[in-house]
Amino acid sequence: KEARAGLVVYRPGRDEVHLRQLALIGDLRQSIAREELSLRFQPKVDLASRQVRHVEALLRWQHGSLGAIPPDEFIPLAERSGFVHEITRFVLDSALAQNARWRAGGLDLGVAVNLSAMDLMDADLPDFVQASLRQHRVPPQRLILEVTEGVLMRDVDYAVRMLHRLRAGGVRLSIDDFGTGYSSLAQLKRMPVDELKIDKSFVMQMTEGSDDAVIVRSTIELGHNMGLSVIAEGVENDVSLGLLRQYRCDMVQGYLFSAPLAPEALVEWCRRFMEAEA
Ligand code: C2E
Ligand code: MG
Ligand code: MG
Ligand code: MG
């Protein structure tokens, strides 16, 4: 604790952080049964057609007494405690169920689901994905799995095999947070993926001629030369959007268009967006 201008500023110590983590891991195991987990959906906007073709599902945890806990905090805990496989199955099932409801209402969207680092070690996951697609009668082409770059490079041979299995039936794969890992071009070339997603740290504050802009531009060219679709996340302002258009980025996602939304709000957002663009 530290006194400053009459205020006591509270700084949690290491033990307290550790205790919070232990408590959260315990509570996380109850979170599904207690219906504290839910999904928000953020539109991915296609720049050429000005259409929303996909949305990304992002997980939210509303803890009974602590309020909202961000995924950047609880996903790593779920990974360490081995509970993340159950979370991933919950997210896949919920996202596909939601997709089926939208389809029934005449809204044909693809849905992207984030996989955790640990999920690639889960040999049963590809079968679960196929079963879940069948159960909800969602065409495999409507599912996109986002895997972060770092994960793929730890054991390239293994990752390639697993990605091939996950891709069965036309499920699409995206490399998330691209640019933050250390993949070589040789490794990248072997990955059976469809999309590169440029990390928001390069996109958020892009300005003409900046290092960020150079990185983004070359990543888009790299992706296109490899036959991949390229999306930029973290598009917050018109400067970034203008540059991304100029560089022929395929899709954009970010607060400039919409924050992640609850399912009904997303439908409403899509309706207004299509009207405005029509
Ligand atoms: P991500 O997959 O890279 O998701 C993008 C994050 O950026 C999301 O944060 C999103 O809300 C946020 N974002 C979107 N647009 C903007 C923008 O314009 N500016 C800024 N500054 N941020 C933007 P969120 O929802 O807090 O998720 C954080 C991370 O947690 C995700 O990064 C993903 O790695 C992980 N995550 C979220 N949901 C899931 C899930 O269901 N399963 C797994 N395994 N991980 C998840
Ligand atoms: Mg993602
Ligand atoms: Mg990302
Ligand atoms: Mg991320």
Tab-separated table of C-alpha atoms and ligand atoms in Angstrom:
chain	number	residue	atom	x	y	z
A	1	LYS	CA	0.000	0.000	0.000
A	2	GLU	CA	1.205	3.472	-0.792
A	3	ALA	CA	-0.072	6.845	0.365
A	4	ARG	CA	-0.418	9.461	-2.362
A	5	ALA	CA	-2.176	12.804	-1.985
A	6	GLY	CA	-4.271	11.428	0.824
A	7	LEU	CA	-5.377	8.377	-1.179
A	8	VAL	CA	-4.332	4.868	-0.371
A	9	VAL	CA	-3.409	3.133	-3.612
A	10	TYR	CA	-3.879	-0.574	-3.349
A	11	ARG	CA	-1.330	-2.797	-5.057
A	12	PRO	CA	-1.884	-6.523	-4.858
A	13	GLY	CA	1.243	-8.444	-3.839
A	14	ARG	CA	2.424	-11.684	-5.433
A	15	ASP	CA	0.713	-13.873	-2.848
A	16	GLU	CA	-2.578	-12.116	-3.412
A	17	VAL	CA	-2.342	-12.527	-7.175
A	18	HIS	CA	-1.610	-16.201	-6.624
A	19	LEU	CA	-4.592	-16.604	-4.294
A	20	ARG	CA	-6.862	-14.881	-6.801
A	21	GLN	CA	-5.658	-17.254	-9.505
A	22	LEU	CA	-6.280	-20.326	-7.364
A	23	ALA	CA	-9.771	-19.094	-6.517
A	24	LEU	CA	-10.499	-18.322	-10.167
A	25	ILE	CA	-9.366	-21.765	-11.334
A	26	GLY	CA	-11.785	-23.334	-8.852
A	27	ASP	CA	-14.628	-21.051	-9.907
A	28	LEU	CA	-13.907	-21.549	-13.599
A	29	ARG	CA	-14.739	-25.245	-13.234
A	30	GLN	CA	-18.210	-24.219	-12.063
A	31	SER	CA	-18.674	-21.445	-14.604
A	32	ILE	CA	-20.278	-23.547	-17.354
A	33	ALA	CA	-22.813	-25.201	-15.028
A	34	ARG	CA	-23.560	-21.803	-13.450
A	35	GLU	CA	-24.145	-20.337	-16.926
A	36	GLU	CA	-21.602	-17.573	-16.338
A	37	LEU	CA	-19.916	-17.997	-19.734
A	38	SER	CA	-21.331	-16.396	-22.854
A	39	LEU	CA	-20.198	-15.357	-26.312
A	40	ARG	CA	-19.979	-11.978	-27.983
A	41	PHE	CA	-19.587	-11.699	-31.746
A	42	GLN	CA	-17.506	-9.152	-33.638
A	43	PRO	CA	-18.052	-8.566	-37.385
A	44	LYS	CA	-15.257	-9.170	-39.889
A	45	VAL	CA	-15.952	-6.775	-42.758
A	46	ASP	CA	-14.991	-7.655	-46.347
A	47	LEU	CA	-13.455	-4.510	-47.886
A	48	ALA	CA	-14.119	-5.215	-51.574
A	49	SER	CA	-17.785	-6.192	-51.213
A	50	ARG	CA	-18.447	-4.119	-48.041
A	51	GLN	CA	-20.240	-7.102	-46.583
A	52	VAL	CA	-20.052	-8.945	-43.300
A	53	ARG	CA	-19.317	-12.570	-44.128
A	54	HIS	CA	-17.935	-13.763	-40.804
A	55	VAL	CA	-18.056	-12.923	-37.142
A	56	GLU	CA	-15.533	-13.853	-34.452
A	57	ALA	CA	-16.868	-15.461	-31.280
A	58	LEU	CA	-15.220	-14.007	-28.156
A	59	LEU	CA	-15.770	-15.549	-24.761
A	60	ARG	CA	-16.981	-13.590	-21.731
A	61	TRP	CA	-17.006	-14.695	-18.107
A	62	GLN	CA	-19.375	-12.934	-15.737
A	63	HIS	CA	-18.132	-14.127	-12.348
A	64	GLY	CA	-20.770	-14.364	-9.594
A	65	SER	CA	-19.051	-11.965	-7.178
A	66	LEU	CA	-16.031	-10.531	-9.045
A	67	GLY	CA	-17.894	-9.338	-12.155
A	68	ALA	CA	-16.431	-9.562	-15.653
A	69	ILE	CA	-13.095	-11.405	-15.912
A	70	PRO	CA	-11.299	-10.832	-19.255
A	71	PRO	CA	-10.326	-13.863	-21.394
A	72	ASP	CA	-6.686	-12.762	-21.374
A	73	GLU	CA	-6.803	-13.488	-17.635
A	74	PHE	CA	-8.880	-16.672	-17.442
A	75	ILE	CA	-7.861	-18.520	-20.636
A	76	PRO	CA	-4.232	-18.894	-19.441
A	77	LEU	CA	-5.574	-20.199	-16.103
A	78	ALA	CA	-7.822	-22.647	-17.922
A	79	GLU	CA	-4.802	-23.808	-19.938
A	80	ARG	CA	-2.692	-24.388	-16.837
A	81	SER	CA	-5.439	-26.259	-15.026
A	82	GLY	CA	-6.317	-28.500	-17.993
A	83	PHE	CA	-9.886	-27.187	-18.077
A	84	VAL	CA	-9.470	-25.407	-21.385
A	85	HIS	CA	-10.587	-28.431	-23.456
A	86	GLU	CA	-14.014	-28.207	-21.851
A	87	ILE	CA	-14.135	-24.475	-22.453
A	88	THR	CA	-13.234	-24.919	-26.112
A	89	ARG	CA	-15.976	-27.516	-26.548
A	90	PHE	CA	-18.452	-25.182	-24.864
A	91	VAL	CA	-17.441	-22.307	-27.169
A	92	LEU	CA	-17.617	-24.452	-30.322
A	93	ASP	CA	-21.016	-25.834	-29.391
A	94	SER	CA	-22.428	-22.398	-28.451
A	95	ALA	CA	-21.008	-20.679	-31.547
A	96	LEU	CA	-22.413	-23.337	-33.905
A	97	ALA	CA	-25.787	-23.339	-32.120
A	98	GLN	CA	-25.923	-19.565	-32.548
A	99	ASN	CA	-24.871	-19.863	-36.180
A	100	ALA	CA	-27.727	-22.320	-36.766
A	101	ARG	CA	-30.227	-19.878	-35.201
A	102	TRP	CA	-28.996	-17.065	-37.446
A	103	ARG	CA	-29.227	-19.331	-40.494
A	104	ALA	CA	-32.776	-20.255	-39.564
A	105	GLY	CA	-33.522	-16.516	-39.435
A	106	GLY	CA	-32.046	-15.979	-42.907
A	107	LEU	CA	-28.643	-14.610	-41.863
A	108	ASP	CA	-25.904	-16.720	-43.463
A	109	LEU	CA	-22.678	-15.936	-41.585
A	110	GLY	CA	-19.416	-17.742	-41.005
A	111	VAL	CA	-18.271	-17.957	-37.396
A	112	ALA	CA	-14.672	-17.917	-36.180
A	113	VAL	CA	-13.729	-19.686	-32.949
A	114	ASN	CA	-10.414	-19.195	-31.141
A	115	LEU	CA	-8.459	-22.295	-30.212
A	116	SER	CA	-6.090	-22.223	-27.282
A	117	ALA	CA	-2.467	-23.327	-27.437
A	118	MET	CA	-3.398	-26.545	-25.634
A	119	ASP	CA	-6.186	-27.463	-28.039
A	120	LEU	CA	-3.752	-28.622	-30.710
A	121	MET	CA	-2.613	-31.322	-28.249
A	122	ASP	CA	-6.195	-32.555	-27.946
A	123	ALA	CA	-6.298	-35.478	-30.367
A	124	ASP	CA	-10.084	-35.846	-29.954
A	125	LEU	CA	-10.841	-32.264	-30.963
A	126	PRO	CA	-11.159	-32.829	-34.755
A	127	ASP	CA	-13.854	-35.487	-34.165
A	128	PHE	CA	-15.666	-33.190	-31.768
A	129	VAL	CA	-15.638	-30.400	-34.352
A	130	GLN	CA	-17.150	-32.657	-37.039
A	131	ALA	CA	-19.780	-34.048	-34.660
A	132	SER	CA	-20.758	-30.563	-33.545
A	133	LEU	CA	-21.080	-29.333	-37.154
A	134	ARG	CA	-23.349	-32.287	-37.947
A	135	GLN	CA	-25.401	-31.850	-34.781
A	136	HIS	CA	-26.121	-28.194	-35.562
A	137	ARG	CA	-26.330	-28.794	-39.328
A	138	VAL	CA	-23.808	-26.070	-40.056
A	139	PRO	CA	-21.812	-26.469	-43.308
A	140	PRO	CA	-18.088	-26.955	-42.440
A	141	GLN	CA	-17.180	-24.005	-44.720
A	142	ARG	CA	-18.985	-21.727	-42.249
A	143	LEU	CA	-16.564	-22.517	-39.431
A	144	ILE	CA	-13.184	-20.824	-39.086
A	145	LEU	CA	-10.728	-21.895	-36.422
A	146	GLU	CA	-8.231	-19.253	-35.271
A	147	VAL	CA	-4.910	-20.554	-33.991
A	148	THR	CA	-2.169	-18.231	-32.740
A	149	GLU	CA	1.105	-18.199	-34.611
A	150	GLY	CA	3.363	-19.114	-31.688
A	151	VAL	CA	1.570	-22.392	-31.066
A	152	LEU	CA	2.081	-23.656	-34.591
A	153	MET	CA	5.830	-23.241	-34.513
A	154	ARG	CA	6.591	-25.279	-31.396
A	155	ASP	CA	6.332	-28.630	-33.162
A	156	VAL	CA	5.759	-27.940	-36.834
A	157	ASP	CA	5.271	-31.550	-37.996
A	158	TYR	CA	2.725	-32.231	-35.305
A	159	ALA	CA	0.912	-28.943	-35.920
A	160	VAL	CA	0.667	-29.630	-39.659
A	161	ARG	CA	-0.886	-33.066	-39.038
A	162	MET	CA	-3.372	-31.687	-36.541
A	163	LEU	CA	-4.356	-28.772	-38.808
A	164	HIS	CA	-5.034	-31.196	-41.662
A	165	ARG	CA	-7.375	-33.173	-39.400
A	166	LEU	CA	-9.141	-30.041	-38.145
A	167	ARG	CA	-9.651	-28.883	-41.707
A	168	ALA	CA	-11.738	-31.944	-42.644
A	169	GLY	CA	-14.826	-31.259	-44.699
A	170	GLY	CA	-13.791	-27.697	-45.534
A	171	VAL	CA	-13.397	-26.081	-42.097
A	172	ARG	CA	-11.223	-23.011	-42.603
A	173	LEU	CA	-8.135	-22.134	-40.591
A	174	SER	CA	-6.714	-18.751	-39.660
A	175	ILE	CA	-3.381	-17.812	-38.087
A	176	ASP	CA	-4.274	-15.329	-35.347
A	177	ASP	CA	-2.045	-12.553	-33.956
A	178	PHE	CA	0.220	-12.948	-36.978
A	179	GLY	CA	3.534	-11.112	-36.639
A	180	THR	CA	3.922	-11.664	-32.898
A	181	GLY	CA	5.488	-15.126	-33.245
A	182	TYR	CA	8.685	-16.140	-34.956
A	183	SER	CA	7.643	-18.333	-37.829
A	184	SER	CA	9.976	-18.678	-40.779
A	185	LEU	CA	8.620	-18.550	-44.296
A	186	ALA	CA	9.547	-22.217	-44.732
A	187	GLN	CA	7.388	-23.160	-41.739
A	188	LEU	CA	4.579	-20.895	-42.790
A	189	LYS	CA	4.517	-22.421	-46.260
A	190	ARG	CA	3.801	-25.836	-44.740
A	191	MET	CA	0.779	-24.691	-42.718
A	192	PRO	CA	-2.506	-25.720	-44.327
A	193	VAL	CA	-4.241	-22.431	-43.536
A	194	ASP	CA	-6.630	-20.130	-45.411
A	195	GLU	CA	-6.208	-16.811	-43.643
A	196	LEU	CA	-3.608	-14.619	-41.961
A	197	LYS	CA	-4.831	-12.313	-39.245
A	198	ILE	CA	-2.461	-9.406	-38.640
A	199	ASP	CA	-2.050	-8.679	-34.931
A	200	LYS	CA	-3.753	-5.551	-33.657
A	201	SER	CA	-0.511	-4.172	-32.180
A	202	PHE	CA	0.617	-3.337	-35.750
A	203	VAL	CA	-2.762	-2.040	-36.879
A	204	MET	CA	-4.123	0.134	-34.067
A	205	GLN	CA	-1.785	3.107	-34.498
A	206	MET	CA	-0.683	2.755	-38.117
A	207	THR	CA	0.241	6.006	-39.840
A	208	GLU	CA	1.542	6.630	-43.360
A	209	GLY	CA	5.229	5.718	-43.554
A	210	SER	CA	5.440	4.294	-40.009
A	211	ASP	CA	7.206	1.011	-39.200
A	212	ASP	CA	3.790	-0.461	-38.427
A	213	ALA	CA	2.517	0.486	-41.878
A	214	VAL	CA	5.557	-1.109	-43.549
A	215	ILE	CA	5.049	-4.321	-41.558
A	216	VAL	CA	1.338	-4.437	-42.336
A	217	ARG	CA	1.876	-3.778	-46.034
A	218	SER	CA	4.516	-6.506	-46.390
A	219	THR	CA	2.423	-8.972	-44.411
A	220	ILE	CA	-0.520	-8.406	-46.742
A	221	GLU	CA	1.736	-8.986	-49.760
A	222	LEU	CA	3.232	-12.076	-48.158
A	223	GLY	CA	-0.211	-13.500	-47.433
A	224	HIS	CA	-1.472	-12.807	-50.928
A	225	ASN	CA	1.632	-14.319	-52.516
A	226	MET	CA	0.928	-17.460	-50.526
A	227	GLY	CA	-2.668	-17.504	-51.737
A	228	LEU	CA	-4.126	-16.568	-48.354
A	229	SER	CA	-6.849	-14.173	-47.400
A	230	VAL	CA	-5.566	-11.420	-45.089
A	231	ILE	CA	-7.503	-9.739	-42.294
A	232	ALA	CA	-6.399	-6.916	-39.999
A	233	GLU	CA	-7.690	-6.842	-36.408
A	234	GLY	CA	-7.743	-3.779	-34.141
A	235	VAL	CA	-8.936	-1.294	-36.786
A	236	GLU	CA	-9.843	1.680	-34.612
A	237	ASN	CA	-9.628	4.707	-36.917
A	238	ASP	CA	-9.981	5.962	-40.482
A	239	VAL	CA	-6.236	6.331	-40.999
A	240	SER	CA	-5.687	2.595	-40.488
A	241	LEU	CA	-8.720	1.775	-42.621
A	242	GLY	CA	-7.515	4.001	-45.488
A	243	LEU	CA	-4.069	2.410	-45.510
A	244	LEU	CA	-5.518	-1.103	-45.340
A	245	ARG	CA	-7.705	-0.349	-48.369
A	246	GLN	CA	-4.697	1.037	-50.209
A	247	TYR	CA	-2.725	-2.147	-49.407
A	248	ARG	CA	-5.624	-4.315	-50.627
A	249	CYS	CA	-6.242	-6.000	-47.291
A	250	ASP	CA	-9.183	-8.410	-47.715
A	251	MET	CA	-10.989	-7.952	-44.422
A	252	VAL	CA	-10.990	-5.678	-41.397
A	253	GLN	CA	-12.203	-6.053	-37.839
A	254	GLY	CA	-12.185	-3.547	-35.018
A	255	TYR	CA	-13.906	-0.961	-32.865
A	256	LEU	CA	-14.198	1.417	-35.857
A	257	PHE	CA	-16.925	-0.926	-37.100
A	258	SER	CA	-18.166	-2.570	-33.932
A	259	ALA	CA	-17.148	-3.934	-30.556
A	260	PRO	CA	-18.001	-7.606	-29.907
A	261	LEU	CA	-21.811	-7.776	-29.559
A	262	ALA	CA	-24.455	-10.017	-28.010
A	263	PRO	CA	-26.245	-12.173	-30.648
A	264	GLU	CA	-29.374	-10.009	-31.018
A	265	ALA	CA	-27.334	-6.782	-31.156
A	266	LEU	CA	-25.165	-8.330	-33.868
A	267	VAL	CA	-28.187	-9.102	-36.050
A	268	GLU	CA	-29.358	-5.522	-35.661
A	269	TRP	CA	-25.859	-4.205	-36.426
A	270	CYS	CA	-25.630	-6.338	-39.600
A	271	ARG	CA	-29.041	-5.137	-40.775
A	272	ARG	CA	-28.051	-1.467	-40.365
A	273	PHE	CA	-24.619	-1.999	-41.901
A	274	MET	CA	-26.050	-3.693	-45.007
A	275	GLU	CA	-28.635	-0.921	-45.348
A	276	ALA	CA	-26.000	1.808	-45.067
A	277	GLU	CA	-23.787	0.071	-47.646
A	278	ALA	CA	-26.630	-0.746	-50.060
B	1	C2E	P1	-7.947	-12.412	-30.240
B	1	C2E	O1	-8.512	-13.696	-30.709
B	1	C2E	O2	-6.759	-11.888	-30.948
B	1	C2E	O3	-9.159	-11.399	-30.253
B	1	C2E	C1	-9.044	-10.029	-30.518
B	1	C2E	C2	-9.192	-9.208	-29.258
B	1	C2E	O4	-9.105	-7.826	-29.604
B	1	C2E	C3	-10.527	-9.358	-28.538
B	1	C2E	O5	-10.300	-9.148	-27.149
B	1	C2E	C4	-11.341	-8.190	-29.098
B	1	C2E	O6	-12.410	-7.799	-28.270
B	1	C2E	C5	-10.267	-7.136	-29.168
B	1	C2E	N1	-10.548	-6.101	-30.159
B	1	C2E	C6	-11.386	-6.142	-31.209
B	1	C2E	N2	-11.352	-5.002	-31.916
B	1	C2E	C7	-10.457	-4.201	-31.287
B	1	C2E	C8	-9.984	-2.876	-31.549
B	1	C2E	O7	-10.362	-2.191	-32.501
B	1	C2E	N3	-9.043	-2.390	-30.683
B	1	C2E	C9	-8.581	-3.112	-29.612
B	1	C2E	N4	-7.680	-2.549	-28.810
B	1	C2E	N5	-9.004	-4.373	-29.353
B	1	C2E	C10	-9.932	-4.913	-30.183
B	1	C2E	P2	-10.947	-10.109	-26.044
B	1	C2E	O8	-12.359	-10.434	-26.434
B	1	C2E	O9	-10.689	-9.506	-24.721
B	1	C2E	O10	-10.103	-11.437	-26.208
B	1	C2E	C11	-8.727	-11.433	-25.943
B	1	C2E	C12	-8.086	-12.755	-26.332
B	1	C2E	O11	-8.607	-13.809	-25.520
B	1	C2E	C13	-8.393	-13.168	-27.775
B	1	C2E	O12	-7.526	-12.502	-28.687
B	1	C2E	C14	-8.151	-14.655	-27.688
B	1	C2E	O13	-6.772	-14.932	-27.773
B	1	C2E	C15	-8.638	-14.979	-26.294
B	1	C2E	N6	-10.008	-15.513	-26.388
B	1	C2E	C16	-11.200	-14.858	-26.450
B	1	C2E	N7	-12.238	-15.732	-26.545
B	1	C2E	C17	-11.674	-16.972	-26.568
B	1	C2E	C18	-12.209	-18.311	-26.663
B	1	C2E	O14	-13.408	-18.555	-26.815
B	1	C2E	N8	-11.296	-19.334	-26.628
B	1	C2E	C19	-9.949	-19.119	-26.508
B	1	C2E	N9	-9.123	-20.174	-26.468
B	1	C2E	N10	-9.414	-17.890	-26.436
B	1	C2E	C20	-10.273	-16.828	-26.463
B	2	MG	MG	-8.960	-14.425	-32.592
B	3	MG	MG	-5.823	-11.757	-32.622
B	4	MG	MG	-4.882	-12.098	-29.347
